[in-house]
Backbone as a chain_set.jsonl record, in Angstrom:
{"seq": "XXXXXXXXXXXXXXXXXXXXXXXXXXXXXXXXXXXXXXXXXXXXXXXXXXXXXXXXXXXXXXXXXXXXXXXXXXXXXXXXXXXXXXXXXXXXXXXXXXXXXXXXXXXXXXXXXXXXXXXXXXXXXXXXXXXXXXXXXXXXXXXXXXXXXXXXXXXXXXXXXXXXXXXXXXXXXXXXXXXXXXXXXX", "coords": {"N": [[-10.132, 11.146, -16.431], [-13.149, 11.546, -15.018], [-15.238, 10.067, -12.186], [-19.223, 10.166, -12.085], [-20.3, 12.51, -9.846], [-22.546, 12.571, -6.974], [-24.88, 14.09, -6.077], [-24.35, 16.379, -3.224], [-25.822, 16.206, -0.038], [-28.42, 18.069, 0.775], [-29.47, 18.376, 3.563], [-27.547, 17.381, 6.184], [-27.883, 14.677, 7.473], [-29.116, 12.943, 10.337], [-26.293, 11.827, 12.881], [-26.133, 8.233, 13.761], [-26.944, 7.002, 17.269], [-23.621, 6.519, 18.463], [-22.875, 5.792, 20.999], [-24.102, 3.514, 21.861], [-22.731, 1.624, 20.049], [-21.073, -1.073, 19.362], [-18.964, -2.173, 17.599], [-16.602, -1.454, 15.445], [-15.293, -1.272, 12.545], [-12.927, -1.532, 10.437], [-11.019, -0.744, 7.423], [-8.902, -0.462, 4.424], [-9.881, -0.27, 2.076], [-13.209, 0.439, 0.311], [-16.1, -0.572, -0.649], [-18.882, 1.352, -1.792], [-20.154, 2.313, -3.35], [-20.468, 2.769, -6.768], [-20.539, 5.602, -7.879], [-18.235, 6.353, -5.924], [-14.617, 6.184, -5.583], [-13.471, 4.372, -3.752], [-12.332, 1.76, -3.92], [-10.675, -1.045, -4.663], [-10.892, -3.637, -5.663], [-11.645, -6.793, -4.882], [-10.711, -6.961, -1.842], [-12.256, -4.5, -1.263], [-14.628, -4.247, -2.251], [-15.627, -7.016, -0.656], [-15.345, -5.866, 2.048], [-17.539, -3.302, 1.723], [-19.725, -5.65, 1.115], [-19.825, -7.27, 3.405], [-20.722, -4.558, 5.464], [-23.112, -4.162, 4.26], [-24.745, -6.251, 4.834], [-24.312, -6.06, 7.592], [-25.87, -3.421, 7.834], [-28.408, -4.832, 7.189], [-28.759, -6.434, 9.047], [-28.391, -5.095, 11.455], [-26.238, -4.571, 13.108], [-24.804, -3.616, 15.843], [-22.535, -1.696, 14.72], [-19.908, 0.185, 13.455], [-17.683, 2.0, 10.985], [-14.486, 2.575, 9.646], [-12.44, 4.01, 7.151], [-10.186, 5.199, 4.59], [-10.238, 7.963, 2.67], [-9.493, 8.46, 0.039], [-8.909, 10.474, -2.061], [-7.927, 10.696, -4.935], [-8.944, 8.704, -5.736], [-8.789, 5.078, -7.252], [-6.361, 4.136, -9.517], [-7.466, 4.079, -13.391], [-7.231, 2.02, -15.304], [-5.352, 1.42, -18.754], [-5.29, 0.111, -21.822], [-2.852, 0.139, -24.474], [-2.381, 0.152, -28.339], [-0.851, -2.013, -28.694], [-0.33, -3.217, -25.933], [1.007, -1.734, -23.928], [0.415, -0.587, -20.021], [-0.825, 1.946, -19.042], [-2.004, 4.605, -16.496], [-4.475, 6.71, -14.996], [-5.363, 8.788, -12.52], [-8.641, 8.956, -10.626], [-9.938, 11.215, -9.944], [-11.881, 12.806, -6.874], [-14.076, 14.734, -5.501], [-15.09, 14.721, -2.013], [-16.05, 17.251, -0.585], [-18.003, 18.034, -1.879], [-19.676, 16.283, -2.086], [-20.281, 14.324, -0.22], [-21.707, 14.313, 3.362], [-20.237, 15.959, 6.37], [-18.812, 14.862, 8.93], [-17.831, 16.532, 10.834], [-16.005, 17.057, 12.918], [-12.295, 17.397, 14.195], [-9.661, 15.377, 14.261], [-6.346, 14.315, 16.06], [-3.044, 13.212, 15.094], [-0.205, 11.803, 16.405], [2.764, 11.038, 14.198], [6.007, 10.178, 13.879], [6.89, 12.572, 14.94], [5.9, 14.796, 13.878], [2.627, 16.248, 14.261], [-0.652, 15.222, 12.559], [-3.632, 17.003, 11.342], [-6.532, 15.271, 11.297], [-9.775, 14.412, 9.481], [-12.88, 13.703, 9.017], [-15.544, 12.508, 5.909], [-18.617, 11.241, 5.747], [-20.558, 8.634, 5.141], [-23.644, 6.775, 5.094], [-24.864, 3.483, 5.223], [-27.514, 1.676, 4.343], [-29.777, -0.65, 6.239], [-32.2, -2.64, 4.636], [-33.657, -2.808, 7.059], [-33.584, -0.082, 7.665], [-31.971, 0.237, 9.56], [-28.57, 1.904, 10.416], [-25.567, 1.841, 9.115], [-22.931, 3.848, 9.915], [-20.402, 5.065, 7.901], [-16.736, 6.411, 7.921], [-14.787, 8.223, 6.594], [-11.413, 8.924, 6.618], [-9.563, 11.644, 6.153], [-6.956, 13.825, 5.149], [-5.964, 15.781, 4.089], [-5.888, 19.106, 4.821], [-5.595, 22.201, 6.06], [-2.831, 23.198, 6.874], [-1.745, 21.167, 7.658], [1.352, 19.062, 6.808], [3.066, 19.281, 3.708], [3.622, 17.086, 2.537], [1.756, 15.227, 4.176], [-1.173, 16.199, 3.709], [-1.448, 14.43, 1.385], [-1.741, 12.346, 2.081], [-4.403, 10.864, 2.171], [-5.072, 10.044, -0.722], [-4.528, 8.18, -2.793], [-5.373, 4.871, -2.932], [-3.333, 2.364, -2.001], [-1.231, 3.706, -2.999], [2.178, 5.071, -4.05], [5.117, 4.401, -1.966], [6.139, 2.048, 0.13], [7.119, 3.526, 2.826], [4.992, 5.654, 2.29], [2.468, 3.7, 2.58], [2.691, 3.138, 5.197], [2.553, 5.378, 6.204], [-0.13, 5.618, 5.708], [-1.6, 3.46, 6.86], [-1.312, 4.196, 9.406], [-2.713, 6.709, 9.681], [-5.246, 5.376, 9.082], [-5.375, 3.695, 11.321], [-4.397, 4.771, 14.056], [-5.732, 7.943, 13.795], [-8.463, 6.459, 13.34], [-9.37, 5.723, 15.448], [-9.403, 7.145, 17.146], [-11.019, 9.398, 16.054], [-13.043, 7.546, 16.393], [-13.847, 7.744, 19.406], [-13.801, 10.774, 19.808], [-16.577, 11.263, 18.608], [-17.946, 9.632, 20.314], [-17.855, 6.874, 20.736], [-18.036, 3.863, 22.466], [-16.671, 1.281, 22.495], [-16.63, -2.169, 23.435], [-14.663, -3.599, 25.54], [-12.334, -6.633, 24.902], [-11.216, -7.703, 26.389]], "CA": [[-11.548, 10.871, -16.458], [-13.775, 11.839, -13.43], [-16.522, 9.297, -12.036], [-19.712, 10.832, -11.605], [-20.175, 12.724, -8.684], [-23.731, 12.161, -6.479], [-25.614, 15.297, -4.825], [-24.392, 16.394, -1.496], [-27.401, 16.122, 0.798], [-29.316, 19.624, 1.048], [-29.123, 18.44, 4.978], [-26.539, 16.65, 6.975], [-28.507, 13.329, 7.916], [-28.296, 12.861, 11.773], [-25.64, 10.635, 13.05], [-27.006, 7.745, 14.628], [-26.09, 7.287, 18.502], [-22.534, 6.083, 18.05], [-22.332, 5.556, 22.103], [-24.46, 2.116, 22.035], [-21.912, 1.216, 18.826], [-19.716, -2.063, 20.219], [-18.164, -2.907, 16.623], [-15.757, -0.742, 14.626], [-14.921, -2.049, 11.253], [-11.605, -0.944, 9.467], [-10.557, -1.573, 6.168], [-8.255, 0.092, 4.033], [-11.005, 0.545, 0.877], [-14.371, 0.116, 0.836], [-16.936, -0.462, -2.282], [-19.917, 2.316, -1.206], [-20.65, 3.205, -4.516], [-19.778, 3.197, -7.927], [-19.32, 6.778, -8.18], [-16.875, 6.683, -5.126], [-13.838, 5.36, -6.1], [-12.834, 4.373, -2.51], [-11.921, 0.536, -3.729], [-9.795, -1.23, -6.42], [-11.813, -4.991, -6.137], [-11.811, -7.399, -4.088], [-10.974, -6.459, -0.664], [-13.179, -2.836, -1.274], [-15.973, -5.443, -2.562], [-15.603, -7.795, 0.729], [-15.873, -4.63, 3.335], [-19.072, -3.628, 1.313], [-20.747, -6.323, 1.402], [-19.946, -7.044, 4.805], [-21.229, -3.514, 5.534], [-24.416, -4.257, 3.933], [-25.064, -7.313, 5.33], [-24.343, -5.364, 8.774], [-26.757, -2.748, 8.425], [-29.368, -5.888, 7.112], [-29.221, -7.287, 10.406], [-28.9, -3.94, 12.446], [-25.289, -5.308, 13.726], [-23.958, -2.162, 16.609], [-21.179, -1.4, 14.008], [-19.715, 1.581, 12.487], [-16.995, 1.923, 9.911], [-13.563, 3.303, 9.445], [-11.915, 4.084, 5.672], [-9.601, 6.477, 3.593], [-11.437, 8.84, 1.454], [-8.679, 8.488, -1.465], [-9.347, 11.647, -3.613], [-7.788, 10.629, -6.231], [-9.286, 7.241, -6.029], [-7.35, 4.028, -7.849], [-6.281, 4.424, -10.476], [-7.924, 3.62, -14.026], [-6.409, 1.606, -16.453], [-5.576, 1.76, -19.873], [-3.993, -0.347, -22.528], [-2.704, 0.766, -25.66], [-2.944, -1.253, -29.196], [0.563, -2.947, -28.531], [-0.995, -3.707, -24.785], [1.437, -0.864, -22.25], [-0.647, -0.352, -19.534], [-0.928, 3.586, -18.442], [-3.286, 4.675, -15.64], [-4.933, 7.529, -14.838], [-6.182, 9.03, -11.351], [-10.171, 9.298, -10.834], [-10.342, 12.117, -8.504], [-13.542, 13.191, -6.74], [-14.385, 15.229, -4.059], [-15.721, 14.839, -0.814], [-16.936, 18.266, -0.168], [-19.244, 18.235, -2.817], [-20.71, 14.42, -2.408], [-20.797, 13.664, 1.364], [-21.748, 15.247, 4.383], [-18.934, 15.922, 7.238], [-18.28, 14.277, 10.275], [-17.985, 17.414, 12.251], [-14.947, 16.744, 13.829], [-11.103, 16.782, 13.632], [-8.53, 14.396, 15.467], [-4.981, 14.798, 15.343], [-2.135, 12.205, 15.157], [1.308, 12.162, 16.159], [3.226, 10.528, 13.322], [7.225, 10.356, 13.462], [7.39, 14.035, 15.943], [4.954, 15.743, 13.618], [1.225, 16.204, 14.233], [-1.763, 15.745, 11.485], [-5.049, 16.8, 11.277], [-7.558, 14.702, 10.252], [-10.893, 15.222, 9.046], [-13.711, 12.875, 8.269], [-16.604, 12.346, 5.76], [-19.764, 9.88, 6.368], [-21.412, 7.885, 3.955], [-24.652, 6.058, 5.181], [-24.905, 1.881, 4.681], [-28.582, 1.69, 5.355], [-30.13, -1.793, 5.671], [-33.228, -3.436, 4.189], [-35.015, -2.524, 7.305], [-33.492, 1.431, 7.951], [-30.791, 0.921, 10.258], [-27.638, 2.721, 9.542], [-24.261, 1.711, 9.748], [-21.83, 4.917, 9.069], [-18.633, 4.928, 7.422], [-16.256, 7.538, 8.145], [-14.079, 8.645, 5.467], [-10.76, 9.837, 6.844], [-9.143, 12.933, 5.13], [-5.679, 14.735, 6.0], [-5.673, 17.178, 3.032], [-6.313, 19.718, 5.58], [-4.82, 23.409, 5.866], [-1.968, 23.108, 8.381], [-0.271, 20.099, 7.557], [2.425, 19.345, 6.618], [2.462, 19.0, 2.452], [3.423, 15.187, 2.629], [0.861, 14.317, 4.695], [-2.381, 15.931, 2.958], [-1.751, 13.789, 0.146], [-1.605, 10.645, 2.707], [-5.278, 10.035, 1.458], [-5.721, 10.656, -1.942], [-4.261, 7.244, -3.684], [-5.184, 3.597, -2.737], [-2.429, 1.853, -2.562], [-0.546, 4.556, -3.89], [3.514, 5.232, -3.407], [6.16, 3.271, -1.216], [6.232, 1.327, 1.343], [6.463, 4.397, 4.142], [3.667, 6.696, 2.162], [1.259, 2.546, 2.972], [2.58, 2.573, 6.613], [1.68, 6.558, 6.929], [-1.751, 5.965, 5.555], [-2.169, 2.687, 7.434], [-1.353, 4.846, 11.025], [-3.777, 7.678, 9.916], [-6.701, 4.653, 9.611], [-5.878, 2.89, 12.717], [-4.947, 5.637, 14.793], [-6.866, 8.549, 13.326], [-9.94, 6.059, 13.294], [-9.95, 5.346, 16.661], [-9.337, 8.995, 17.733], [-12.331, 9.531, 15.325], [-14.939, 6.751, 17.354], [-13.624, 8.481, 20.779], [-14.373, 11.639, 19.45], [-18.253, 10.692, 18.407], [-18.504, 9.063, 21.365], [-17.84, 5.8, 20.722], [-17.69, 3.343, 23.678], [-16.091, -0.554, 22.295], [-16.374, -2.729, 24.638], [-13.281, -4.347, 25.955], [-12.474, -7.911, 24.679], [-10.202, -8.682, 27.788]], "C": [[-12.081, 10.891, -15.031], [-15.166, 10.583, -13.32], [-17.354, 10.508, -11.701], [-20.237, 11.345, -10.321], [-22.08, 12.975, -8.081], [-23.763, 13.658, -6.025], [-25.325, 15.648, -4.216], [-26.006, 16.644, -1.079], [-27.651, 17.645, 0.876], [-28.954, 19.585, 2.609], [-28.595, 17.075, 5.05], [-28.05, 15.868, 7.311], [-28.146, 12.972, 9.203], [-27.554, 11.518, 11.668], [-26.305, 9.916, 14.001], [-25.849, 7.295, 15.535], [-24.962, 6.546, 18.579], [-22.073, 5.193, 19.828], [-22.993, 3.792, 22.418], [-23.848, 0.968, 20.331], [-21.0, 0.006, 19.511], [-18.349, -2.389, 19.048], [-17.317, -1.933, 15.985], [-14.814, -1.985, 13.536], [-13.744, -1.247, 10.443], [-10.676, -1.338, 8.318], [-9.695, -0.216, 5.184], [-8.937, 1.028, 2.544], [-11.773, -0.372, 1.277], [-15.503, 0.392, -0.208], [-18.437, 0.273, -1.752], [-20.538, 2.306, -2.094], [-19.69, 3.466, -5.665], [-19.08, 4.491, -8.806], [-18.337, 7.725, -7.323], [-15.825, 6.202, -5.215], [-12.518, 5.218, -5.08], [-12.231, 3.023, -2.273], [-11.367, 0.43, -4.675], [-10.589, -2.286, -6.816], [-11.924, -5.507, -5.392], [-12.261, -7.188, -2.402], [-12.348, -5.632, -0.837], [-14.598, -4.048, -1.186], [-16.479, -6.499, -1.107], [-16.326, -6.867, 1.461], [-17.325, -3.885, 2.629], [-20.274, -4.036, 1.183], [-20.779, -6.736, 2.485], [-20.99, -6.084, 5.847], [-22.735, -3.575, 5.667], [-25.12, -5.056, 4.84], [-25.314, -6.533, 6.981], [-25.42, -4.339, 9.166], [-28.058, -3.763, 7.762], [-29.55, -6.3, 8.062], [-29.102, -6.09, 11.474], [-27.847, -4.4, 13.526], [-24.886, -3.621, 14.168], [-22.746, -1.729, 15.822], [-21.298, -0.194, 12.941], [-18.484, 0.876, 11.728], [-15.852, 2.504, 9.392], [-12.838, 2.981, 7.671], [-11.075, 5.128, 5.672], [-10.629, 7.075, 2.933], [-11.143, 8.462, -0.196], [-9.316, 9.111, -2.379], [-9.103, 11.287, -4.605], [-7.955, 9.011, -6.965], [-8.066, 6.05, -6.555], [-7.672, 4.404, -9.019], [-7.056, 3.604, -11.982], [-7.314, 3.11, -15.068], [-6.869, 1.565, -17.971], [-4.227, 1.057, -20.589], [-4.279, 0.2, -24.053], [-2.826, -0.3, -27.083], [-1.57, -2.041, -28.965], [0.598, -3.727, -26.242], [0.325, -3.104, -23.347], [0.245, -0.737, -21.766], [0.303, 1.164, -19.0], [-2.58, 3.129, -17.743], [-3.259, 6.153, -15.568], [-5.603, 7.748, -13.091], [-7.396, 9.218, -11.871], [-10.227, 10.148, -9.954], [-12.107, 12.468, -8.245], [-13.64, 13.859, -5.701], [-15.436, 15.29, -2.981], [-16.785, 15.878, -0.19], [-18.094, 18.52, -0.913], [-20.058, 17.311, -2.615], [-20.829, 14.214, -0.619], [-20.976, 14.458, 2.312], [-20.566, 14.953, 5.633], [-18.996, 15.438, 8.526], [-18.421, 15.334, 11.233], [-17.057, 17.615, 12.827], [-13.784, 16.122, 13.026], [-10.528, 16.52, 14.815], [-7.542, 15.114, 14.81], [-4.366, 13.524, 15.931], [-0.808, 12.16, 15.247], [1.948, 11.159, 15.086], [5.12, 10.755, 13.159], [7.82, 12.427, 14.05], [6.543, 15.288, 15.128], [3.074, 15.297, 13.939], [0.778, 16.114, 12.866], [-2.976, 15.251, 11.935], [-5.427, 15.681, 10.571], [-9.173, 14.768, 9.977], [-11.458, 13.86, 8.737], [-15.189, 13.119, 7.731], [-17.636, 11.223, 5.923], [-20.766, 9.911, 5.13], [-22.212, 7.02, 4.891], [-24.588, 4.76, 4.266], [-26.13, 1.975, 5.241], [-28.988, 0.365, 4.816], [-31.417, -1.794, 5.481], [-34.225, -2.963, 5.879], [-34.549, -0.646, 7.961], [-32.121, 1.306, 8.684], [-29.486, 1.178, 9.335], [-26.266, 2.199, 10.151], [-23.302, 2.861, 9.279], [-20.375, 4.479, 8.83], [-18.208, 6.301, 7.116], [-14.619, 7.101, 7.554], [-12.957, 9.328, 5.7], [-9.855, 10.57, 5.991], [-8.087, 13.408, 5.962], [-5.537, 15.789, 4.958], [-6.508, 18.493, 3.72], [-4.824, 20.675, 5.474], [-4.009, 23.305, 7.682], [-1.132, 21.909, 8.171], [0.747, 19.668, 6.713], [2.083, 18.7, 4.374], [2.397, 17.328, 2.201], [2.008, 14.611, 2.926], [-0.405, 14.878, 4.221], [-2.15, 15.166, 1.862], [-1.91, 12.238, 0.786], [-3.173, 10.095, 2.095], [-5.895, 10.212, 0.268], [-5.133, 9.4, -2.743], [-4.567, 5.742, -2.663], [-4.505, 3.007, -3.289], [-1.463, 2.577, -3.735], [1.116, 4.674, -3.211], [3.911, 4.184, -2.51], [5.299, 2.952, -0.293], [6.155, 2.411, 3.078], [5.434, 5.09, 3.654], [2.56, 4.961, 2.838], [2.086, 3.077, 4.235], [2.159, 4.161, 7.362], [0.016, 5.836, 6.947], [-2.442, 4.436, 6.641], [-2.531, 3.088, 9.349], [-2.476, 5.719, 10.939], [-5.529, 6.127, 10.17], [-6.538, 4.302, 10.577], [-5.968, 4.1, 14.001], [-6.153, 6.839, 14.757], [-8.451, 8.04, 13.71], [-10.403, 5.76, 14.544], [-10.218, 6.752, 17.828], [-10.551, 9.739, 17.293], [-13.433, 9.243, 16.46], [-14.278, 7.65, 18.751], [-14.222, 9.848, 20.736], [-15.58, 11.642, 18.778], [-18.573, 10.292, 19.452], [-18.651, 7.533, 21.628], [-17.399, 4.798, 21.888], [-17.76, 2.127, 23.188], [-16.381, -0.796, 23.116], [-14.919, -3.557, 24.284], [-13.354, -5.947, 25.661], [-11.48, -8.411, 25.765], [-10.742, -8.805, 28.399]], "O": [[-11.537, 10.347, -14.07], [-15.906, 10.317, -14.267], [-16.89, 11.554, -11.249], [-20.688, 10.451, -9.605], [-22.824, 13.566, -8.862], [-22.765, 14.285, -5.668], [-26.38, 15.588, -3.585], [-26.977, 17.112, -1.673], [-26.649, 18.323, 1.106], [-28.271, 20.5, 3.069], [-28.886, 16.054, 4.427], [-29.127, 16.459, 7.372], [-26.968, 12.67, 9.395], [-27.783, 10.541, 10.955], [-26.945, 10.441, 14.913], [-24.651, 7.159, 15.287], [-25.36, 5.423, 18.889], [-21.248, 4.285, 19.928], [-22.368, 2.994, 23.117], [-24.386, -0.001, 19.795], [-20.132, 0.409, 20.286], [-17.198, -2.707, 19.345], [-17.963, -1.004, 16.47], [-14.101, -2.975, 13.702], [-14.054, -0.221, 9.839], [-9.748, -2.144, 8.382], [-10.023, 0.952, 5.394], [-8.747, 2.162, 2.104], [-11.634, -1.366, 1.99], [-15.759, 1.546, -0.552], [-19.17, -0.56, -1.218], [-21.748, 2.287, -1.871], [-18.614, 4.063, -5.676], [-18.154, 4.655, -9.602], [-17.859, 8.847, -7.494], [-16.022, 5.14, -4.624], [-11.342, 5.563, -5.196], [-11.729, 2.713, -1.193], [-11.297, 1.282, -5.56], [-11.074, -2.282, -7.948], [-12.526, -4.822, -4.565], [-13.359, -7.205, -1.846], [-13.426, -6.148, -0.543], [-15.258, -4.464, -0.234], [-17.644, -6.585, -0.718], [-17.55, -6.872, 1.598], [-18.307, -4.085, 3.344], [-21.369, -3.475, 1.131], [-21.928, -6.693, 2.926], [-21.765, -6.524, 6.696], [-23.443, -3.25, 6.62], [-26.012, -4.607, 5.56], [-26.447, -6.484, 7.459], [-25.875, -4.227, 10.304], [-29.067, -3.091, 7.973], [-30.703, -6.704, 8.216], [-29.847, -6.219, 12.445], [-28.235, -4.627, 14.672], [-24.711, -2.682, 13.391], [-21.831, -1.342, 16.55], [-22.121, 0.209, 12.118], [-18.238, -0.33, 11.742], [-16.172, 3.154, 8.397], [-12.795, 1.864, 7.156], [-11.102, 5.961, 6.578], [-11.754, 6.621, 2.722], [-11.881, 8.27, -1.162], [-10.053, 8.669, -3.261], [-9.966, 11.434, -5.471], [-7.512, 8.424, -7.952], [-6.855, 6.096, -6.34], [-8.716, 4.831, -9.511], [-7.277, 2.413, -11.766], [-6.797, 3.921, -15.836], [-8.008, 1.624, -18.435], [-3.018, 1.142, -20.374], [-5.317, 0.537, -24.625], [-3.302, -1.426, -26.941], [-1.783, -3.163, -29.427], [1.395, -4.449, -25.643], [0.544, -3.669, -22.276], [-0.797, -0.726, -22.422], [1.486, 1.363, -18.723], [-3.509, 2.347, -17.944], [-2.299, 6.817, -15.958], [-6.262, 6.848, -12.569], [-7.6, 9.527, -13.045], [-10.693, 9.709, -8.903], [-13.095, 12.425, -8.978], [-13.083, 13.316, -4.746], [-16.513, 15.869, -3.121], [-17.839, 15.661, 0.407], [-19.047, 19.189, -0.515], [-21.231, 17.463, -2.956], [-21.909, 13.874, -0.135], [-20.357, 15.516, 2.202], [-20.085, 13.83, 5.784], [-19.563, 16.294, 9.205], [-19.014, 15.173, 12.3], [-17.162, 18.635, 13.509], [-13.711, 15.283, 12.127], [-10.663, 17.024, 15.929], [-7.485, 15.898, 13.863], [-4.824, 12.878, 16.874], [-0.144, 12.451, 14.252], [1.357, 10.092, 15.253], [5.491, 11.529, 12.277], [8.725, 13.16, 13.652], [6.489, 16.444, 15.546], [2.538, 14.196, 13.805], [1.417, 16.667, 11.971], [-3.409, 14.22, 12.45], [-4.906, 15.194, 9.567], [-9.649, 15.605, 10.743], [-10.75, 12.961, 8.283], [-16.038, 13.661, 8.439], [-17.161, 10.163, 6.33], [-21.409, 10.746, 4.494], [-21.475, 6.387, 5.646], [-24.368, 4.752, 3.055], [-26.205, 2.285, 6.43], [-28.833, 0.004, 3.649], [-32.02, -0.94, 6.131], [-35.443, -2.815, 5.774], [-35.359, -0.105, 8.713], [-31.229, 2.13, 8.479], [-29.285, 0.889, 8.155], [-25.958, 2.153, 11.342], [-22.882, 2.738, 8.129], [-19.558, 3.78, 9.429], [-18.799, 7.143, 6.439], [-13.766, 6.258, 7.831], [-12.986, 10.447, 5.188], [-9.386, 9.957, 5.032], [-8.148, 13.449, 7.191], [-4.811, 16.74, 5.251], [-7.588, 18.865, 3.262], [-3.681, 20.383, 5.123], [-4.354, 23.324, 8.863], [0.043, 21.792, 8.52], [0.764, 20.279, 5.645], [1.182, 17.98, 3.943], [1.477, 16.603, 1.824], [1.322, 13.842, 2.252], [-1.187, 13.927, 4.226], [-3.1, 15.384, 1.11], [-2.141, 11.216, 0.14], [-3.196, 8.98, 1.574], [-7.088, 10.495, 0.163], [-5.354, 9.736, -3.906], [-3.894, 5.635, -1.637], [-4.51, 2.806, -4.504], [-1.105, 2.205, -4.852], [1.298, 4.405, -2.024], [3.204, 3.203, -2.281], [4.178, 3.347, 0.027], [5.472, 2.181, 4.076], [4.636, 5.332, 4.56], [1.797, 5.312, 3.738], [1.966, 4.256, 3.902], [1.683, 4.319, 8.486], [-0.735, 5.627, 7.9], [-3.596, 4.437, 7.068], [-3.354, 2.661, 10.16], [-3.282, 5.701, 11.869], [-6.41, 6.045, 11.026], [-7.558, 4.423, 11.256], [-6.951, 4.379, 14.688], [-7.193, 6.799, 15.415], [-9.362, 8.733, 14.164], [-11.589, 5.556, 14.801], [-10.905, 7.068, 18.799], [-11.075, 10.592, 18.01], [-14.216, 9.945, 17.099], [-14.819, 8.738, 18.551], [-15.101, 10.126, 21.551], [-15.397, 12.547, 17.965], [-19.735, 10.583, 19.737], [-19.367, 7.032, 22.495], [-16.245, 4.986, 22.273], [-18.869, 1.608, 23.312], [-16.557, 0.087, 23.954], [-14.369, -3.94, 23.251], [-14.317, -6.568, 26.11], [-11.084, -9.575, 25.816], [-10.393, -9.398, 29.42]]}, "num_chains": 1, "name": "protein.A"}
């Protein structure tokens, strides 16, 4: 079963200036939208409303995520109550506009691309906080690693500690590449 998939924009929506950005927010899922299926509950739900709240007050913060194509999974019990699930896949290229820009990551002596899309959090009075959607199902790498974001919370224990290196590193290789200037907490 597919969620439904939103519009892509006719036009890319400018990014807003990422260089007076101090905050970077990183969460593993992230509740955007009901027909992105980039959270499972809680957490996703937390970083969301966080989010919101963030571009409500017009807080310098952007937003790092997975994309997870094939979203979490959907459950399903039977009349004797097994549970079976199902992937929700969805795609990116059709529903969001692109980032623009790829990083790369060393990971265990191999490189991977990564790729990100951007979803708009806009608050109550316009400002925008972006969230950038990172993607490795990119032509060139290695087959393992495009699938690193296509399940939340999907597979072992090393597929979570790949996908947790593509968000932290990846995401910070991301804000550098935008132009992102943190400030230093030391």
């Amino acid at each position: 079963m597919s969620l439904p998939t939103p519009a892509a924009p006719a036009i890319d929506p400018p990014t807003p200036d990422l260089s007076t950005r101090r905050i970077a927010y990183f969460s593993m899922e992230v509740a955007l939208s009901p027909a992105l299926p980039t959270y499972s509950g809680g957490l996703g739900m937390l970083a969301g409303d966080t989010l919101r709240s963030a571009a409500d007050t017009s807080a310098p913060m952007v937003a790092i995520s997975l994309v997870h194509r094939r979203g979490y999974f959907r459950q399903h019990l039977d009349a004797v109550g097994q549970q079976t699930e199902t992937d929700v896949p969805w795609s990116p290229e059709t529903t969001l506009p692109s980032a623009k820009k790829t990083v790369t990551v060393a990971m265990q002596g191999r490189e991977i691309s990564i790729c990100a899309w951007r979803f708009d959090v806009v608050g109550v009075e316009g400002h925008i906080i972006p969230v950038f959607l990172l993607d490795t199902d990119l032509e060139g790498n290695d087959p393992y690693d495009r699938h690193l974001t296509d399940h939340l919370y999907g597979g072992d224990t090393y597929y979570r500690l790949c996908q947790e290196t593509v968000l932290g590193l990846g995401g910070v290789a991301l804000l550098q590449a935008l132009g992102m200037k943190p400030r230093s907490t030391t």
